[in-house]
Amino acid sequence: MNDPRVRCEKKEHVAYVTMDRPQVLNAMDRRMHEELAEIWDDVEADDDVRTVVLTGAGTRAFSVGQDLKERALLNEAGTEASTFGSRGQAGHPRLTDRFTLSKPVVARVNGYALGGGFELALACDIVIASEEAVFGLPEVRLGLIPGAGGVFRLPRQLPQKVAMGYLLTGRRMDAATAFRYGLVNEVVPLDELDRCVAGWTDSLVRGAPLSIRAIKEAALRSLDIPLEKAFATSYPWEERRRRSSDAVEGIRAFIEKRDPVWTGDQG
């Protein structure tokens, strides 16, 4: 009963976060959400961590979303049904509504990414999928809604009619289709998945940490505002970057034809 629901290993500036309930296809219960929240707090505060890889244990699933057996018990106990977002629930704010996480998150997806599992992938910055990956939001067939962001993110990341088709029917999407619509960055055979993910994390950790955080913040915060306002908006991580020693180091290293040494010094 005390076994952790999530494993986290930090190595060479990367935090590897694994949802670890393979016996139930990494279904997310309240304890898993609480453990994940602690991990997100930790990786955000740890300046040695530059990027995160999120995946699910086992070979069958990234995550199939909410633990429906737990939800049934909560229903029997009279616990109020949840709606959009995680406010008032275990693990708030969850990754799906943790809008200030500045480290890039790479989803490593194999097998089923359904319901809240798909919503987790939609909330990540980069998604690498195996050819066996399957995505879907089946909530409509269960009397539920994709309340962890699926309702909002899918129409932003797909053409509207395509998104509505998947939302309103609960149909599943294979990895090739997800790639065609731009929901994933790469699709590879399962035996190449880790190598592909490593290629992305290697590229991410070579970048200047403050530049990456500033770019992520500005890109995501400006999505829903006019372009003219986006240019005039203040972005805290960009203010830190432009006053940092790294902003000078990158140019100096280029001139001196050497690799830059990033310190993350914010001046």
Coordinates of N, CA and C in Angstrom, one line a residue, residues 17-226:
V17 N 10.3 11.1 -15.2 CA 9.1 10.9 -14.4 C 8.3 9.8 -14.9
T18 N 8.1 8.8 -14.1 CA 7.4 7.6 -14.6 C 6.1 7.3 -13.8
M19 N 5.0 7.4 -14.4 CA 3.7 6.9 -13.7 C 3.8 5.4 -13.6
D20 N 3.7 4.9 -12.3 CA 4.2 3.5 -12.1 C 3.0 2.7 -11.5
R21 N 2.0 2.5 -12.3 CA 0.9 1.6 -11.9 C 0.6 0.7 -13.2
P22 N 1.6 0.0 -13.7 CA 1.3 -0.8 -14.9 C 0.2 -1.8 -14.8
Q23 N 0.0 -2.3 -13.6 CA -1.1 -3.3 -13.5 C -2.5 -2.8 -13.8
V24 N -2.6 -1.4 -13.7 CA -3.9 -0.8 -14.1 C -3.7 0.2 -15.2
L25 N -2.7 -0.1 -16.0 CA -2.4 0.8 -17.2 C -2.1 2.2 -16.8
N26 N -1.5 2.4 -15.6 CA -1.1 3.7 -15.1 C -2.3 4.6 -15.0
A27 N -3.4 4.1 -14.5 CA -4.6 4.9 -14.2 C -4.2 5.8 -13.0
M28 N -4.7 7.0 -13.0 CA -4.3 8.0 -12.1 C -5.3 8.1 -10.9
D29 N -4.9 7.8 -9.7 CA -5.7 8.0 -8.6 C -5.3 9.2 -7.8
R30 N -5.9 9.5 -6.7 CA -5.6 10.7 -6.0 C -4.2 10.7 -5.5
R31 N -3.7 9.5 -5.0 CA -2.3 9.5 -4.5 C -1.3 9.8 -5.6
M32 N -1.6 9.3 -6.8 CA -0.7 9.5 -7.9 C -0.6 11.0 -8.2
H33 N -1.8 11.7 -8.2 CA -1.8 13.1 -8.5 C -1.0 13.9 -7.4
E34 N -1.1 13.5 -6.1 CA -0.4 14.1 -5.1 C 1.1 14.0 -5.3
E35 N 1.5 12.8 -5.6 CA 2.9 12.5 -5.8 C 3.5 13.3 -7.1
L36 N 2.7 13.4 -8.1 CA 3.1 14.1 -9.3 C 3.2 15.6 -8.9
A37 N 2.3 16.1 -8.1 CA 2.4 17.6 -7.8 C 3.7 17.9 -7.0
E38 N 4.1 17.0 -6.1 CA 5.3 17.2 -5.4 C 6.5 17.2 -6.4
I39 N 6.4 16.3 -7.4 CA 7.5 16.2 -8.4 C 7.6 17.5 -9.2
W40 N 6.4 18.0 -9.7 CA 6.4 19.2 -10.5 C 7.0 20.4 -9.7
D41 N 6.7 20.5 -8.4 CA 7.2 21.5 -7.6 C 8.7 21.4 -7.5
D42 N 9.2 20.1 -7.3 CA 10.6 19.9 -7.1 C 11.4 20.2 -8.4
V43 N 10.9 19.8 -9.6 CA 11.7 20.0 -10.8 C 11.7 21.5 -11.2
E44 N 10.6 22.2 -10.9 CA 10.6 23.6 -11.2 C 11.6 24.4 -10.3
A45 N 11.8 23.9 -9.0 CA 12.7 24.6 -8.1 C 14.1 24.2 -8.3
D46 N 14.4 23.1 -8.9 CA 15.7 22.6 -9.1 C 16.4 23.1 -10.4
D47 N 17.3 24.1 -10.2 CA 17.9 24.7 -11.4 C 18.8 23.7 -12.2
D48 N 19.2 22.6 -11.6 CA 20.0 21.6 -12.3 C 19.2 20.8 -13.3
V49 N 17.8 20.8 -13.1 CA 16.9 20.1 -14.0 C 16.6 21.1 -15.1
R50 N 16.8 20.7 -16.4 CA 16.5 21.6 -17.5 C 15.4 21.1 -18.3
T51 N 15.0 19.9 -18.2 CA 13.9 19.3 -19.0 C 13.4 18.1 -18.3
V52 N 12.2 17.7 -18.6 CA 11.5 16.6 -18.0 C 11.0 15.6 -19.0
V53 N 11.2 14.3 -18.8 CA 10.5 13.3 -19.6 C 9.4 12.6 -18.8
L54 N 8.2 12.6 -19.3 CA 7.1 12.0 -18.6 C 6.7 10.8 -19.4
T55 N 6.5 9.6 -18.7 CA 6.1 8.4 -19.4 C 5.4 7.5 -18.4
G56 N 4.9 6.4 -18.9 CA 4.2 5.4 -18.1 C 5.0 4.1 -18.0
A57 N 4.9 3.4 -16.9 CA 5.6 2.1 -16.7 C 4.9 1.0 -17.5
G58 N 5.7 0.0 -17.8 CA 5.2 -1.1 -18.6 C 5.1 -0.9 -20.1
T59 N 4.6 -1.8 -20.8 CA 4.6 -1.8 -22.3 C 3.2 -1.5 -22.9
R60 N 2.2 -1.4 -22.0 CA 0.8 -1.4 -22.6 C 0.2 0.0 -22.6
A61 N 0.7 0.9 -21.7 CA 0.0 2.2 -21.7 C 1.0 3.3 -21.1
F62 N 0.8 4.5 -21.7 CA 1.3 5.8 -21.1 C 0.4 6.0 -19.9
S63 N -0.9 6.2 -20.1 CA -1.9 6.3 -19.0 C -3.2 6.2 -19.6
V64 N -4.1 5.5 -18.9 CA -5.5 5.5 -19.4 C -6.4 6.5 -18.6
G65 N -5.7 7.4 -17.9 CA -6.5 8.5 -17.3 C -7.0 8.2 -15.9
Q66 N -8.1 8.8 -15.6 CA -8.7 8.7 -14.2 C -8.9 7.2 -13.8
D67 N -8.6 6.9 -12.5 CA -8.9 5.6 -12.0 C -10.4 5.5 -11.7
L68 N -11.1 4.8 -12.6 CA -12.6 4.8 -12.5 C -13.1 4.0 -11.4
K69 N -12.3 3.0 -10.9 CA -12.7 2.3 -9.7 C -12.7 3.2 -8.5
E70 N -11.7 4.0 -8.4 CA -11.6 5.0 -7.3 C -12.8 6.0 -7.4
R71 N -13.0 6.4 -8.7 CA -14.1 7.4 -8.9 C -15.5 6.8 -8.5
A72 N -15.7 5.5 -8.8 CA -16.9 4.9 -8.4 C -17.1 4.8 -6.9
L73 N -16.0 4.6 -6.1 CA -16.1 4.6 -4.7 C -16.4 6.0 -4.2
L74 N -15.8 7.0 -4.8 CA -16.0 8.4 -4.4 C -17.5 8.7 -4.7
N75 N -18.0 8.2 -5.8 CA -19.5 8.5 -6.1 C -20.4 7.9 -5.0
E76 N -20.0 6.6 -4.6 CA -20.8 6.0 -3.6 C -20.8 6.7 -2.3
A77 N -19.6 7.3 -2.0 CA -19.5 8.0 -0.8 C -20.1 9.4 -0.8
G78 N -20.7 9.8 -1.9 CA -21.3 11.1 -2.1 C -20.4 12.2 -2.4
T79 N -19.1 11.9 -2.8 CA -18.2 13.0 -3.1 C -18.6 13.7 -4.4
E80 N -18.6 15.0 -4.4 CA -19.1 15.8 -5.5 C -18.3 15.5 -6.8
A81 N -19.0 15.3 -7.9 CA -18.3 15.1 -9.2 C -17.4 16.2 -9.5
S82 N -16.3 15.9 -10.2 CA -15.3 17.0 -10.6 C -15.8 17.6 -11.9
T83 N -15.2 18.8 -12.2 CA -15.5 19.5 -13.5 C -14.2 19.9 -14.0
F84 N -14.2 21.1 -14.7 CA -12.9 21.5 -15.3 C -11.8 21.9 -14.3
G85 N -10.6 21.4 -14.6 CA -9.5 21.8 -13.8 C -9.4 20.9 -12.5
S86 N -8.3 21.2 -11.8 CA -8.1 20.4 -10.6 C -8.2 21.1 -9.3
R87 N -8.7 22.3 -9.3 CA -8.9 23.1 -8.1 C -9.8 22.3 -7.1
G88 N -9.3 22.2 -5.9 CA -10.0 21.5 -4.8 C -9.8 20.0 -4.9
Q89 N -9.0 19.5 -5.8 CA -8.8 18.1 -5.9 C -7.3 17.8 -5.5
A90 N -7.0 16.5 -5.3 CA -5.7 16.1 -5.0 C -4.7 16.5 -6.1
G91 N -3.5 17.0 -5.7 CA -2.5 17.3 -6.6 C -2.7 18.6 -7.4
H92 N -3.5 19.5 -6.9 CA -3.7 20.8 -7.6 C -2.5 21.7 -7.3
P93 N -2.0 22.4 -8.3 CA -2.4 22.3 -9.7 C -1.7 21.1 -10.4
R94 N -2.5 20.4 -11.2 CA -1.9 19.3 -11.9 C -1.2 19.8 -13.2
L95 N -0.4 19.0 -13.8 CA 0.3 19.5 -15.0 C -0.7 20.1 -16.0
T96 N -1.9 19.5 -16.1 CA -2.8 20.0 -17.1 C -3.3 21.4 -16.9
D97 N -3.2 21.9 -15.6 CA -3.6 23.3 -15.4 C -2.5 24.0 -14.5
R98 N -1.3 23.5 -14.7 CA -0.1 24.2 -14.0 C 0.5 25.1 -15.1
F99 N 0.0 26.2 -15.2 CA 0.3 27.1 -16.4 C 1.7 27.8 -16.3
T100 N 2.3 27.7 -15.1 CA 3.6 28.5 -14.9 C 4.8 27.5 -14.9
L101 N 4.6 26.3 -15.2 CA 5.8 25.4 -15.2 C 6.7 25.8 -16.4
S102 N 7.9 26.2 -16.0 CA 8.8 26.8 -17.0 C 9.8 25.8 -17.7
K103 N 9.9 24.6 -17.2 CA 10.8 23.6 -17.8 C 10.0 22.9 -18.9
P104 N 10.6 22.6 -20.0 CA 9.9 21.9 -21.1 C 9.7 20.4 -20.6
V105 N 8.5 19.9 -21.0 CA 8.2 18.5 -20.7 C 8.0 17.7 -22.0
V106 N 8.7 16.6 -22.1 CA 8.6 15.7 -23.2 C 7.8 14.5 -22.8
A107 N 6.7 14.2 -23.5 CA 6.0 13.0 -23.3 C 6.5 11.9 -24.1
R108 N 6.9 10.8 -23.4 CA 7.3 9.6 -24.1 C 6.1 8.6 -24.1
V109 N 5.4 8.4 -25.2 CA 4.1 7.7 -25.2 C 4.2 6.4 -25.9
N110 N 3.9 5.3 -25.2 CA 3.7 4.0 -25.8 C 2.4 3.4 -25.3
G111 N 1.7 2.8 -26.2 CA 0.5 2.1 -25.8 C -0.6 3.2 -25.7
Y112 N -1.6 2.9 -24.7 CA -2.7 3.7 -24.6 C -2.4 5.1 -23.9
A113 N -2.9 6.1 -24.5 CA -2.9 7.5 -23.9 C -4.4 7.9 -24.0
L114 N -5.2 7.6 -23.0 CA -6.6 7.8 -23.1 C -7.1 8.7 -22.0
G115 N -8.2 9.4 -22.2 CA -8.7 10.3 -21.2 C -7.7 11.2 -20.6
G116 N -7.5 11.2 -19.3 CA -6.6 12.1 -18.7 C -5.1 11.8 -19.1
G117 N -4.8 10.6 -19.6 CA -3.5 10.3 -20.2 C -3.3 11.1 -21.4
F118 N -4.3 11.2 -22.3 CA -4.2 12.0 -23.5 C -4.1 13.4 -23.2
E119 N -4.8 13.9 -22.1 CA -4.8 15.3 -21.7 C -3.4 15.6 -21.2
L120 N -2.8 14.7 -20.5 CA -1.4 14.9 -20.0 C -0.5 15.2 -21.2
A121 N -0.6 14.3 -22.3 CA 0.2 14.5 -23.4 C 0.0 15.8 -24.1
L122 N -1.3 16.2 -24.2 CA -1.6 17.5 -24.8 C -1.0 18.7 -24.1
A123 N -0.8 18.5 -22.7 CA -0.2 19.6 -21.9 C 1.3 19.6 -22.0
C124 N 1.9 18.6 -22.6 CA 3.4 18.6 -22.7 C 3.8 19.4 -23.9
D125 N 5.1 19.8 -23.9 CA 5.6 20.7 -24.9 C 6.0 19.9 -26.2
I126 N 6.5 18.7 -26.0 CA 7.0 17.8 -27.1 C 6.4 16.4 -26.8
V127 N 6.0 15.8 -27.9 CA 5.4 14.4 -27.7 C 6.1 13.5 -28.7
I128 N 6.7 12.4 -28.2 CA 7.4 11.4 -29.0 C 6.6 10.1 -28.7
A129 N 6.1 9.5 -29.8 CA 5.2 8.3 -29.7 C 5.8 7.1 -30.4
S130 N 5.5 6.0 -29.9 CA 5.8 4.7 -30.6 C 4.7 4.5 -31.6
E131 N 5.0 3.6 -32.5 CA 4.0 3.2 -33.5 C 2.7 2.6 -32.9
E132 N 2.9 2.0 -31.7 CA 1.8 1.4 -31.0 C 0.9 2.3 -30.2
A133 N 1.3 3.6 -30.1 CA 0.5 4.5 -29.3 C -0.9 4.7 -29.9
V134 N -1.8 4.9 -28.9 CA -3.2 5.1 -29.3 C -3.7 6.2 -28.4
F135 N -4.4 7.2 -29.0 CA -4.8 8.4 -28.3 C -6.4 8.5 -28.3
G136 N -7.0 9.0 -27.3 CA -8.4 9.2 -27.3 C -9.0 9.8 -26.1
L137 N -10.2 10.4 -26.2 CA -10.9 11.0 -25.1 C -12.3 10.3 -25.0
P138 N -12.4 9.2 -24.3 CA -13.6 8.4 -24.2 C -14.7 8.9 -23.2
E139 N -14.4 10.1 -22.6 CA -15.3 10.6 -21.5 C -16.8 10.6 -21.9
V140 N -17.1 11.0 -23.2 CA -18.5 11.2 -23.6 C -19.2 9.8 -23.5
R141 N -18.5 8.7 -23.5 CA -19.2 7.4 -23.4 C -19.4 7.0 -22.0
L142 N -18.8 7.8 -21.1 CA -18.9 7.4 -19.6 C -19.7 8.5 -18.9
G143 N -20.4 9.4 -19.6 CA -21.1 10.4 -18.9 C -20.2 11.5 -18.2
L144 N -19.0 11.6 -18.7 CA -18.0 12.5 -18.2 C -17.6 13.5 -19.2
I145 N -16.7 14.4 -18.9 CA -16.1 15.4 -19.9 C -14.6 15.3 -19.8
P146 N -13.9 15.7 -20.8 CA -12.4 15.8 -20.7 C -12.1 17.0 -20.0
G147 N -12.2 17.0 -18.7 CA -12.1 18.2 -17.8 C -10.7 18.6 -17.5
A148 N -9.7 17.8 -17.8 CA -8.3 18.1 -17.5 C -7.7 18.8 -18.7
G149 N -8.5 19.5 -19.5 CA -8.0 20.4 -20.6 C -8.3 19.9 -22.0
G150 N -8.7 18.6 -22.1 CA -9.0 18.1 -23.4 C -10.0 18.9 -24.2
V151 N -11.1 19.3 -23.6 CA -12.1 20.2 -24.2 C -11.5 21.4 -24.8
F152 N -10.5 22.0 -24.1 CA -9.9 23.3 -24.4 C -8.7 23.1 -25.4
R153 N -7.9 22.1 -25.1 CA -6.6 22.0 -25.8 C -6.8 21.4 -27.2
L154 N -7.7 20.4 -27.3 CA -7.8 19.7 -28.6 C -8.2 20.6 -29.7
P155 N -9.2 21.5 -29.5 CA -9.6 22.5 -30.6 C -8.5 23.5 -30.9
R156 N -7.6 23.7 -29.9 CA -6.5 24.6 -30.2 C -5.4 23.9 -30.9
Q157 N -5.3 22.6 -30.8 CA -4.1 21.9 -31.4 C -4.5 21.1 -32.7
L158 N -5.8 21.0 -33.0 CA -6.3 20.4 -34.2 C -7.3 21.3 -34.9
P159 N -7.5 21.1 -36.2 CA -8.6 21.8 -36.9 C -9.9 21.6 -36.1
Q160 N -10.7 22.6 -36.0 CA -11.9 22.6 -35.2 C -12.8 21.4 -35.4
K161 N -13.1 21.1 -36.7 CA -14.1 20.0 -37.0 C -13.5 18.7 -36.6
V162 N -12.2 18.5 -36.9 CA -11.5 17.3 -36.5 C -11.5 17.1 -35.0
A163 N -11.2 18.2 -34.3 CA -11.2 18.1 -32.8 C -12.6 17.7 -32.3
M164 N -13.7 18.4 -32.8 CA -15.0 18.1 -32.3 C -15.4 16.7 -32.6
G165 N -15.0 16.2 -33.8 CA -15.3 14.8 -34.1 C -14.8 13.8 -33.0
Y166 N -13.5 14.0 -32.6 CA -13.0 13.2 -31.6 C -13.6 13.4 -30.2
L167 N -13.8 14.7 -29.9 CA -14.4 15.0 -28.6 C -15.8 14.5 -28.4
L168 N -16.6 14.6 -29.4 CA -18.1 14.2 -29.3 C -18.4 12.8 -29.5
T169 N -17.4 12.0 -30.1 CA -17.7 10.6 -30.3 C -16.8 9.7 -29.4
G170 N -15.7 10.2 -28.9 CA -14.8 9.3 -28.1 C -14.0 8.4 -29.0
R171 N -14.0 8.6 -30.3 CA -13.2 7.8 -31.1 C -11.7 7.9 -30.8
R172 N -11.0 6.8 -31.1 CA -9.5 6.8 -30.9 C -8.7 7.1 -32.1
M173 N -7.5 7.6 -31.9 CA -6.6 8.0 -33.0 C -5.3 7.3 -32.9
D174 N -4.8 6.7 -34.0 CA -3.6 6.0 -33.9 C -2.4 7.0 -34.0
A175 N -1.2 6.5 -33.8 CA 0.0 7.4 -33.8 C 0.2 8.1 -35.1
A176 N 0.0 7.4 -36.2 CA 0.2 8.0 -37.5 C -0.7 9.2 -37.8
T177 N -2.0 9.0 -37.3 CA -3.0 10.1 -37.5 C -2.6 11.3 -36.6
A178 N -2.2 11.0 -35.4 CA -1.7 12.1 -34.4 C -0.6 12.8 -35.0
F179 N 0.4 12.1 -35.6 CA 1.5 12.8 -36.3 C 1.0 13.6 -37.5
R180 N 0.1 13.1 -38.3 CA -0.3 13.8 -39.4 C -1.0 15.2 -39.0
Y181 N -1.7 15.2 -37.9 CA -2.3 16.4 -37.4 C -1.4 17.3 -36.6
G182 N -0.2 16.8 -36.3 CA 0.8 17.7 -35.6 C 0.6 17.5 -34.1
L183 N -0.1 16.5 -33.6 CA -0.2 16.4 -32.1 C 1.1 15.7 -31.5
V184 N 1.9 15.0 -32.3 CA 3.1 14.5 -31.9 C 4.2 14.9 -32.8
N185 N 5.4 15.0 -32.2 CA 6.6 15.5 -33.0 C 7.2 14.4 -33.8
E186 N 7.3 13.2 -33.3 CA 7.8 12.0 -34.0 C 7.1 10.8 -33.6
V187 N 7.0 9.8 -34.6 CA 6.5 8.5 -34.4 C 7.6 7.5 -34.8
V188 N 8.0 6.6 -33.9 CA 9.1 5.7 -34.2 C 8.7 4.3 -33.7
P189 N 9.3 3.2 -34.3 CA 9.1 1.9 -33.7 C 9.5 1.9 -32.2
L190 N 8.8 1.0 -31.5 CA 9.0 0.9 -30.0 C 10.5 0.8 -29.7
D191 N 11.2 0.0 -30.4 CA 12.6 -0.3 -30.0 C 13.5 0.9 -30.3
E192 N 13.0 2.0 -30.9 CA 13.7 3.2 -31.2 C 13.2 4.4 -30.3
L193 N 12.2 4.1 -29.5 CA 11.6 5.2 -28.8 C 12.5 5.9 -27.8
D194 N 13.3 5.1 -27.0 CA 14.2 5.7 -26.0 C 15.3 6.5 -26.7
R195 N 15.8 6.0 -27.8 CA 16.8 6.7 -28.6 C 16.3 8.0 -29.1
C196 N 15.1 8.0 -29.6 CA 14.5 9.2 -30.1 C 14.3 10.3 -29.0
V197 N 13.8 9.8 -27.9 CA 13.6 10.7 -26.8 C 14.9 11.3 -26.3
A198 N 15.9 10.5 -26.3 CA 17.3 10.9 -25.9 C 17.8 12.0 -26.8
G199 N 17.5 11.9 -28.1 CA 17.9 12.9 -29.1 C 17.3 14.2 -28.8
W200 N 16.0 14.2 -28.4 CA 15.4 15.5 -28.0 C 15.9 16.0 -26.7
T201 N 16.1 15.2 -25.7 CA 16.6 15.8 -24.4 C 18.0 16.3 -24.6
D202 N 18.8 15.6 -25.4 CA 20.2 16.1 -25.6 C 20.1 17.5 -26.2
S203 N 19.2 17.7 -27.2 CA 19.1 19.0 -27.8 C 18.6 20.1 -26.8
L204 N 17.7 19.7 -25.9 CA 17.1 20.6 -25.0 C 18.2 21.0 -23.9
V205 N 19.0 20.1 -23.4 CA 19.9 20.4 -22.4 C 21.1 21.2 -23.0
R206 N 21.3 21.2 -24.3 CA 22.4 22.0 -24.9 C 22.0 23.4 -25.0
G207 N 20.7 23.7 -24.9 CA 20.3 25.1 -25.0 C 20.5 25.8 -23.7
A208 N 20.5 27.2 -23.8 CA 20.7 28.0 -22.6 C 19.4 27.8 -21.7
P209 N 19.5 27.4 -20.5 CA 18.3 27.1 -19.6 C 17.4 28.3 -19.5
L210 N 17.9 29.5 -19.4 CA 17.1 30.7 -19.2 C 16.4 31.0 -20.5
S211 N 17.1 30.8 -21.6 CA 16.5 31.1 -23.0 C 15.3 30.1 -23.2
I212 N 15.5 28.9 -22.8 CA 14.4 27.9 -23.0 C 13.2 28.3 -22.1
R213 N 13.4 28.7 -20.9 CA 12.3 29.0 -20.0 C 11.6 30.3 -20.5
A214 N 12.4 31.3 -21.0 CA 11.8 32.5 -21.6 C 11.0 32.2 -22.8
I215 N 11.5 31.4 -23.7 CA 10.8 31.0 -24.9 C 9.5 30.3 -24.6
K216 N 9.6 29.3 -23.7 CA 8.3 28.6 -23.4 C 7.3 29.6 -22.8
E217 N 7.7 30.4 -21.9 CA 6.8 31.3 -21.3 C 6.2 32.2 -22.3
A218 N 7.0 32.9 -23.1 CA 6.5 33.8 -24.1 C 5.6 33.2 -25.1
A219 N 6.0 32.0 -25.6 CA 5.2 31.3 -26.6 C 3.8 30.9 -26.1
L220 N 3.7 30.4 -24.9 CA 2.5 29.9 -24.4 C 1.6 31.0 -23.9
R221 N 2.2 32.0 -23.3 CA 1.4 33.1 -22.8 C 0.8 34.0 -23.9
S222 N 1.4 34.0 -25.0 CA 1.0 34.9 -26.1 C 0.0 34.3 -27.1
L223 N -0.3 33.0 -26.9 CA -1.2 32.3 -27.8 C -2.5 33.0 -28.1
D224 N -3.1 33.5 -27.0 CA -4.5 34.0 -27.2 C -4.5 35.6 -27.1
I225 N -3.4 36.2 -27.3 CA -3.5 37.7 -27.3 C -3.0 38.2 -28.7
P226 N -3.4 39.4 -29.1 CA -3.0 40.0 -30.4 C -1.5 40.1 -30.5

